[in-house]
Tab-separated table of C-alpha atoms in Angstrom:
chain	number	residue	atom	x	y	z
A	20	MET	CA	0.380	-0.316	0.204
A	21	LYS	CA	1.126	3.102	-0.657
A	22	ARG	CA	1.797	5.753	1.606
A	23	VAL	CA	0.797	9.330	1.658
A	24	GLY	CA	3.626	11.838	2.950
A	25	ASN	CA	3.686	16.074	3.197
A	26	LEU	CA	0.380	16.458	4.014
A	27	TRP	CA	1.743	19.175	7.368
A	28	ASP	CA	1.797	22.305	5.187
A	29	SER	CA	-1.839	21.291	3.733
A	30	ILE	CA	-3.255	20.958	7.783
A	31	VAL	CA	-1.623	24.425	9.286
A	32	SER	CA	-2.561	26.479	6.180
A	33	LYS	CA	-4.749	29.152	7.073
A	34	GLU	CA	-7.640	27.920	4.376
A	35	ASN	CA	-8.019	24.822	6.243
A	36	ILE	CA	-8.077	26.624	9.365
A	37	GLU	CA	-10.928	28.921	8.772
A	38	ALA	CA	-12.855	25.931	7.102
A	39	ALA	CA	-11.612	23.644	10.143
A	40	TYR	CA	-13.493	26.348	12.566
A	41	LEU	CA	-16.926	26.568	10.515
A	42	SER	CA	-17.133	23.324	10.422
A	43	ALA	CA	-15.961	22.739	14.140
A	44	ARG	CA	-18.747	25.206	15.018
A	45	LYS	CA	-21.877	24.483	12.804
A	46	GLY	CA	-24.591	24.021	14.888
A	47	LYS	CA	-23.175	25.297	17.481
A	48	THR	CA	-23.202	29.033	17.528
A	49	TRP	CA	-25.127	29.519	20.628
A	50	GLN	CA	-22.913	28.057	22.821
A	51	ARG	CA	-20.878	31.368	24.673
A	52	THR	CA	-17.463	29.737	24.269
A	53	ILE	CA	-17.941	29.775	20.320
A	54	GLN	CA	-19.538	33.430	21.116
A	55	ARG	CA	-16.077	34.775	22.957
A	56	PHE	CA	-13.796	32.738	20.583
A	57	ASP	CA	-15.629	35.392	17.920
A	58	GLU	CA	-15.360	38.233	19.100
A	59	HIS	CA	-11.602	38.156	18.760
A	60	LEU	CA	-11.954	35.650	15.727
A	61	GLU	CA	-8.565	36.291	13.476
A	62	GLU	CA	-6.143	36.741	16.667
A	63	ASN	CA	-7.809	33.347	18.187
A	64	LEU	CA	-7.380	31.642	14.731
A	65	GLU	CA	-4.419	32.659	14.126
A	66	SER	CA	-3.241	31.531	18.186
A	67	VAL	CA	-4.477	28.127	17.277
A	68	ARG	CA	-2.958	27.999	14.046
A	69	VAL	CA	0.627	28.743	15.614
A	70	SER	CA	0.386	26.085	18.003
A	71	LEU	CA	0.321	23.462	15.325
A	72	VAL	CA	2.649	25.427	13.644
A	73	ASP	CA	5.311	25.723	16.803
A	74	LYS	CA	4.467	22.131	17.850
A	75	THR	CA	3.202	23.195	21.236
A	76	PHE	CA	-0.138	21.781	21.045
A	77	ARG	CA	-1.452	19.441	23.457
A	78	THR	CA	-5.066	18.281	23.823
A	79	ALA	CA	-6.349	19.242	26.577
A	80	PRO	CA	-7.822	16.789	29.700
A	81	TYR	CA	-11.114	15.512	28.851
A	82	ARG	CA	-14.109	16.355	30.555
A	83	SER	CA	-16.653	13.994	31.020
A	84	LYS	CA	-21.011	13.105	31.485
A	85	LYS	CA	-23.170	10.814	31.461
A	86	VAL	CA	-25.582	9.539	29.217
A	87	PHE	CA	-28.717	7.169	29.510
A	88	GLU	CA	-29.876	7.370	25.213
A	89	PRO	CA	-29.809	4.535	23.719
A	90	LYS	CA	-27.812	2.991	26.621
A	91	GLU	CA	-25.291	4.495	29.483
A	92	ARG	CA	-21.962	6.068	28.049
A	93	ASP	CA	-19.507	8.163	29.020
A	94	ILE	CA	-19.265	10.877	26.743
A	95	PHE	CA	-15.857	13.350	26.857
A	96	ILE	CA	-15.911	16.181	25.666
A	97	LEU	CA	-12.464	18.642	24.607
A	98	PRO	CA	-12.644	22.659	24.212
A	99	PHE	CA	-14.304	23.972	21.445
A	100	ALA	CA	-10.382	25.921	20.690
A	101	PRO	CA	-7.748	25.025	20.124
A	102	ASP	CA	-8.891	20.679	20.879
A	103	ARG	CA	-12.096	20.664	18.059
A	104	ILE	CA	-10.306	23.115	15.333
A	105	VAL	CA	-7.301	21.402	15.153
A	106	GLN	CA	-9.724	17.908	14.698
A	107	HIS	CA	-11.341	19.403	12.001
A	108	ALA	CA	-8.351	20.661	9.814
A	109	LEU	CA	-6.956	17.004	10.503
A	110	MET	CA	-9.925	15.674	9.064
A	111	ARG	CA	-10.009	17.799	6.380
A	112	VAL	CA	-6.496	16.900	4.948
A	113	ILE	CA	-7.043	12.626	5.241
A	114	GLU	CA	-10.219	11.991	5.361
A	115	PRO	CA	-10.079	11.808	1.285
A	116	ILE	CA	-6.770	9.451	1.855
A	117	TRP	CA	-8.897	7.419	4.603
A	118	GLU	CA	-12.244	7.281	2.447
A	119	SER	CA	-10.234	5.427	-0.350
A	120	LEU	CA	-9.342	3.142	2.225
A	121	PHE	CA	-13.313	2.213	3.320
A	122	ILE	CA	-15.492	-0.593	1.327
A	123	HIS	CA	-18.673	0.147	-0.443
A	124	ASP	CA	-20.270	-1.222	2.522
A	125	SER	CA	-19.031	0.718	5.320
A	126	TYR	CA	-21.605	3.470	6.630
A	127	ALA	CA	-20.603	4.761	9.563
A	128	CYS	CA	-20.164	8.567	9.349
A	129	ARG	CA	-19.394	8.428	5.682
A	130	LYS	CA	-20.328	11.649	3.355
A	131	GLY	CA	-23.266	9.762	1.593
A	132	LYS	CA	-23.920	7.056	3.625
A	133	GLY	CA	-25.430	6.653	7.208
A	134	MET	CA	-28.551	4.491	8.887
A	135	HIS	CA	-30.514	5.385	6.056
A	136	LYS	CA	-28.097	3.715	3.192
A	137	GLY	CA	-28.004	1.204	5.431
A	138	SER	CA	-30.859	0.000	5.876
A	139	THR	CA	-32.093	0.102	2.169
A	140	ARG	CA	-28.946	-2.086	1.272
A	141	THR	CA	-29.889	-4.176	4.150
A	142	MET	CA	-33.010	-5.045	2.482
A	143	GLU	CA	-31.631	-5.800	-1.128
A	144	PHE	CA	-29.477	-8.495	1.222
A	145	VAL	CA	-32.094	-9.434	2.583
A	146	ARG	CA	-34.613	-10.259	-0.512
A	147	ARG	CA	-31.776	-12.394	-2.076
A	148	ASN	CA	-30.535	-14.612	0.981
A	149	GLU	CA	-32.073	-16.927	3.521
A	150	PHE	CA	-29.532	-16.438	6.646
A	151	CYS	CA	-27.931	-13.680	8.402
A	152	LEU	CA	-24.774	-13.534	11.286
A	153	LYS	CA	-25.718	-10.520	12.639
A	154	CYS	CA	-23.011	-9.574	14.829
A	155	ASP	CA	-21.220	-6.395	17.557
A	156	ILE	CA	-18.043	-5.760	19.348
A	157	SER	CA	-18.251	-5.422	22.929
A	158	LYS	CA	-17.864	-2.150	24.628
A	159	PHE	CA	-16.170	-0.825	20.823
A	160	TYR	CA	-14.748	2.096	21.812
A	161	PRO	CA	-13.224	1.479	25.408
A	162	SER	CA	-10.852	-1.530	23.343
A	163	VAL	CA	-9.168	-0.328	21.168
A	164	ARG	CA	-5.284	-0.247	21.136
A	165	HIS	CA	-3.964	2.779	20.854
A	166	ASP	CA	-0.215	0.665	19.221
A	167	VAL	CA	-2.550	-1.375	16.764
A	168	LEU	CA	-4.227	1.615	15.861
A	169	GLN	CA	-1.216	3.713	15.544
A	170	SER	CA	-0.105	1.343	13.362
A	171	VAL	CA	-3.227	0.811	11.061
A	172	VAL	CA	-2.529	4.262	10.643
A	173	ARG	CA	1.206	4.600	9.463
A	174	ARG	CA	0.515	1.554	6.894
A	175	LYS	CA	-0.942	4.970	4.967
A	176	ILE	CA	0.252	7.681	6.429
A	177	LYS	CA	4.199	8.634	6.795
A	178	CYS	CA	3.529	12.749	7.015
A	179	PRO	CA	6.090	12.876	10.533
A	180	GLU	CA	4.360	16.042	11.932
A	181	THR	CA	0.934	14.219	11.493
A	182	LEU	CA	1.691	11.423	12.843
A	183	ARG	CA	2.735	13.395	15.467
A	184	LEU	CA	-0.211	15.076	15.877
A	185	ILE	CA	-2.614	11.706	15.501
A	186	ASP	CA	-0.034	10.013	18.473
A	187	ASP	CA	-1.258	13.127	20.593
A	188	ILE	CA	-4.483	13.082	19.880
A	189	ILE	CA	-4.687	8.884	20.750
A	190	ASN	CA	-2.501	8.822	23.349
A	191	SER	CA	-4.384	11.804	25.244
A	192	PHE	CA	-6.925	9.876	26.878
A	193	PRO	CA	-4.257	8.265	30.334
A	194	GLY	CA	-3.675	3.780	29.224
A	195	GLU	CA	-3.021	1.558	26.549
A	196	THR	CA	-6.779	1.497	25.431
A	197	ASN	CA	-10.070	3.513	24.046
A	198	ILE	CA	-11.142	6.520	21.572
A	199	PRO	CA	-13.181	9.013	23.349
A	200	ILE	CA	-16.772	8.933	22.036
A	201	GLY	CA	-16.974	12.573	21.754
A	202	ASN	CA	-14.008	13.280	19.956
A	203	TYR	CA	-14.505	14.068	16.340
A	204	THR	CA	-11.180	11.959	15.354
A	205	SER	CA	-13.045	8.571	17.023
A	206	GLN	CA	-15.211	8.175	14.664
A	207	TRP	CA	-12.883	7.845	11.727
A	208	PHE	CA	-10.627	6.106	14.262
A	209	GLY	CA	-13.483	2.940	14.982
A	210	ASN	CA	-13.939	3.215	10.912
A	211	LEU	CA	-10.073	3.105	9.891
A	212	TYR	CA	-10.005	0.871	12.972
A	213	LEU	CA	-13.323	-1.525	11.482
A	214	ASN	CA	-11.810	-1.696	8.430
A	215	GLU	CA	-9.498	-4.423	8.954
A	216	LEU	CA	-12.702	-6.535	9.305
A	217	ASP	CA	-13.995	-5.180	6.685
A	218	THR	CA	-11.293	-6.299	3.988
A	219	PHE	CA	-11.141	-9.489	5.587
A	220	VAL	CA	-14.449	-10.188	6.001
A	221	LYS	CA	-14.608	-9.885	1.670
A	222	HIS	CA	-11.142	-10.409	0.554
A	223	GLU	CA	-10.209	-13.109	3.147
A	224	LEU	CA	-13.950	-14.951	3.307
A	225	ARG	CA	-15.276	-13.678	0.562
A	226	CYS	CA	-18.323	-12.307	1.903
A	227	ARG	CA	-20.365	-10.531	-0.546
A	228	ASP	CA	-23.454	-9.640	0.918
A	229	TYR	CA	-21.607	-7.232	4.178
A	230	LEU	CA	-22.207	-4.507	5.819
A	231	ARG	CA	-21.581	-2.882	8.522
A	232	TYR	CA	-22.298	0.438	10.831
A	233	CYS	CA	-19.914	1.293	13.808
A	234	ASP	CA	-19.350	-1.709	15.582
A	235	ASP	CA	-22.225	-3.477	14.397
A	236	PHE	CA	-22.159	-5.763	11.463
A	237	CYS	CA	-23.955	-9.014	9.067
A	238	LEU	CA	-23.010	-11.482	6.614
A	239	PHE	CA	-25.755	-12.683	4.635
A	240	SER	CA	-25.755	-16.278	2.578
A	241	ASP	CA	-27.787	-18.968	1.747
A	242	ASP	CA	-25.465	-21.524	3.446
A	243	LYS	CA	-25.936	-21.186	6.857
A	244	GLY	CA	-22.809	-23.936	7.413
A	245	TYR	CA	-20.950	-20.659	5.930
A	246	LEU	CA	-22.034	-18.070	8.280
A	247	ASN	CA	-21.523	-20.466	11.308
A	248	GLU	CA	-17.438	-20.656	9.826
A	249	CYS	CA	-16.941	-17.079	9.148
A	250	ALA	CA	-18.128	-16.402	12.731
A	251	ALA	CA	-15.494	-18.453	13.764
A	252	ARG	CA	-12.913	-16.986	11.754
A	253	ILE	CA	-14.288	-13.387	12.649
A	254	ARG	CA	-13.994	-14.208	16.538
A	255	GLU	CA	-10.230	-15.464	15.894
A	256	PHE	CA	-9.363	-12.643	13.794
A	257	LEU	CA	-11.137	-9.726	15.997
A	258	CYS	CA	-9.385	-11.261	19.104
A	259	VAL	CA	-5.658	-11.740	17.572
A	260	HIS	CA	-5.072	-8.883	15.564
A	261	LEU	CA	-7.472	-6.206	16.480
A	262	ALA	CA	-7.600	-7.377	20.481
A	263	LEU	CA	-11.325	-7.614	20.786
A	264	ARG	CA	-14.450	-9.744	21.271
A	265	MET	CA	-17.745	-10.005	19.619
A	266	SER	CA	-20.524	-9.860	22.801
A	267	LYS	CA	-23.525	-11.071	20.692
A	268	CYS	CA	-23.041	-13.631	17.191
A	269	ASP	CA	-26.364	-14.338	16.231
A	270	LEU	CA	-27.284	-16.734	13.088
A	271	PHE	CA	-30.555	-16.995	11.681
A	272	PRO	CA	-33.085	-17.121	8.882
A	273	VAL	CA	-34.435	-13.589	7.063
A	274	ALA	CA	-37.948	-15.179	7.795
A	275	ARG	CA	-37.206	-13.836	11.190
A	276	GLY	CA	-36.396	-10.379	10.637
A	277	VAL	CA	-33.677	-8.477	10.366
A	278	ASP	CA	-33.038	-6.173	13.440
A	279	PHE	CA	-30.818	-3.653	11.877
A	280	LEU	CA	-30.228	0.555	12.188
A	281	GLY	CA	-32.755	1.146	14.136
A	282	TYR	CA	-35.479	-1.012	11.941
A	283	ARG	CA	-36.501	-4.195	11.326
A	284	HIS	CA	-36.010	-5.212	8.053
A	285	PHE	CA	-38.376	-8.395	6.311
A	286	LYS	CA	-38.082	-9.385	2.560
A	287	ASP	CA	-40.975	-7.648	1.634
A	288	PHE	CA	-41.294	-4.457	4.054
A	289	VAL	CA	-39.640	-2.468	7.013
A	290	LEU	CA	-40.570	-1.818	10.301
A	291	LEU	CA	-39.842	0.516	13.363
A	292	ARG	CA	-37.607	-1.226	16.183
A	293	LYS	CA	-40.341	-1.217	19.104
A	294	SER	CA	-37.952	0.131	21.438
A	295	THR	CA	-37.256	3.011	18.713
A	296	THR	CA	-40.793	3.806	18.884
A	297	ARG	CA	-40.976	3.609	22.604
A	298	ARG	CA	-38.451	6.537	22.704
A	299	ILE	CA	-41.024	8.617	20.196
A	300	LYS	CA	-43.673	8.005	22.111
A	301	GLN	CA	-41.396	8.969	25.132
A	302	ARG	CA	-39.545	12.275	23.677
A	303	LEU	CA	-43.655	13.269	21.760
A	304	LYS	CA	-45.078	13.545	25.787
A	305	ALA	CA	-41.982	15.383	27.094
A	306	LEU	CA	-42.309	18.433	24.992
A	307	PRO	CA	-44.716	20.519	26.108
A	308	TRP	CA	-43.339	20.422	29.569
A	309	LYS	CA	-39.883	21.021	28.548
A	310	ILE	CA	-40.725	23.430	26.164
A	311	ARG	CA	-42.798	25.572	29.313
A	312	SER	CA	-39.871	24.613	31.435
A	313	LYS	CA	-37.438	26.742	28.813
A	314	ILE	CA	-35.428	23.677	28.646
A	315	LEU	CA	-36.316	23.537	24.997
A	316	THR	CA	-37.157	26.354	23.170
A	317	LYS	CA	-40.289	26.157	20.995
A	318	GLU	CA	-38.281	26.024	17.824
A	319	ARG	CA	-36.610	22.822	18.926
A	320	GLY	CA	-38.815	21.231	19.614
A	321	LEU	CA	-40.572	21.684	16.600
A	322	SER	CA	-37.801	20.539	15.073
A	323	SER	CA	-38.119	16.991	17.238
A	324	ILE	CA	-41.172	16.373	15.990
A	325	ALA	CA	-40.204	17.071	11.976
A	326	SER	CA	-37.077	14.734	12.891
A	327	THR	CA	-38.894	12.535	13.637
A	328	LEU	CA	-41.553	12.070	10.993
A	329	GLY	CA	-38.995	11.863	8.639
A	330	TRP	CA	-37.610	9.098	10.675
A	331	ILE	CA	-40.100	6.927	10.574
A	332	GLN	CA	-41.053	7.489	6.793
A	333	TRP	CA	-38.258	5.501	5.883
A	334	GLY	CA	-39.840	2.010	6.712
A	335	ASN	CA	-43.849	0.728	6.576
A	336	THR	CA	-45.064	3.013	9.227
A	337	PHE	CA	-48.609	4.715	7.946
A	338	HIS	CA	-50.292	3.316	10.923
A	339	LEU	CA	-47.712	4.008	13.739
A	340	ARG	CA	-47.777	7.854	11.837
A	341	GLN	CA	-51.749	7.301	12.613
A	342	SER	CA	-51.060	6.344	16.605
A	343	LEU	CA	-49.079	9.463	17.496
A	344	HIS	CA	-50.767	12.270	15.977
A	345	LEU	CA	-48.114	14.400	14.497
A	346	ASP	CA	-50.145	17.020	13.215
A	347	GLU	CA	-51.980	17.739	16.378
A	348	TRP	CA	-48.301	17.524	18.144
A	349	PHE	CA	-47.318	20.555	15.322
A	350	HIS	CA	-50.528	22.371	16.201
A	351	ASP	CA	-50.496	21.551	20.358
A	352	LEU	CA	-46.830	23.027	20.334
A	353	LYS	CA	-47.476	25.474	18.789
A	354	GLU	CA	-50.166	26.958	21.180
A	355	VAL	CA	-47.406	25.990	23.942
A	356	SER	CA	-46.511	29.622	26.031
């Protein structure tokens, strides 16, 4: 594999730092930290750039918070400046390099992919196969080994300054494992790490119908014995080469429905996952109270309903849409004062 060098000048260019700043602040301009940064924008951006040029930049300490939906997780947060701007500046240059390595059917955190495209592709595989092997990886992000990830990075990148910055971000979390959920770079590190699995499944196991979203993946075939063999070889590959282990590995006929990416995929229709439906109903029920309590603005409440409608319209959900009374929710929220 040809390695790429001479990336540093592109990363630290003024144009790239400015574009990274715009990307990092997108959708977050209400934050006071960003508003303060904007008060002296040019000198603050130059300060970020200089910290990279003179190699004084170091990833800041993390603060953490717990989230409980869809499951309990620790999220780690870095300051907007310089850390988040720096990570966006880095990825603006190396994203195309890593993107060229990924297989077609990897759907997480990539332009032109996403959950809905993955769901559509899942339906193609369900319709032309009889069995599905559905797996996920136990505590994936906390289990990623720093040394293994650094080795994978070096197979494609040889620019010393860029590698120094990547190493600083990887090693910013204490210990030998963990790429923190919350870092912009972590979603790319995770994709790069599991691209090793993707290429193994496609080239070594020669599985035609395979797709992955983050640490969840499915293999499809008409041959149940072949999928059983794949499960054993994947388990060994993950353990030996990536220091990971599977938490779930389920082999079943697709007629049962493939529960993946928030939907249940059958040969002739797609349903919303039951747990997703419950969360939608709970969120809608809480919206008027949250708006009255100033936890949410009315605009964000209406936006939440619109996003819910956009989510469920990808499935065969006519009766669900009727039961949720989304038009009535729009009307009721507009009346909230």
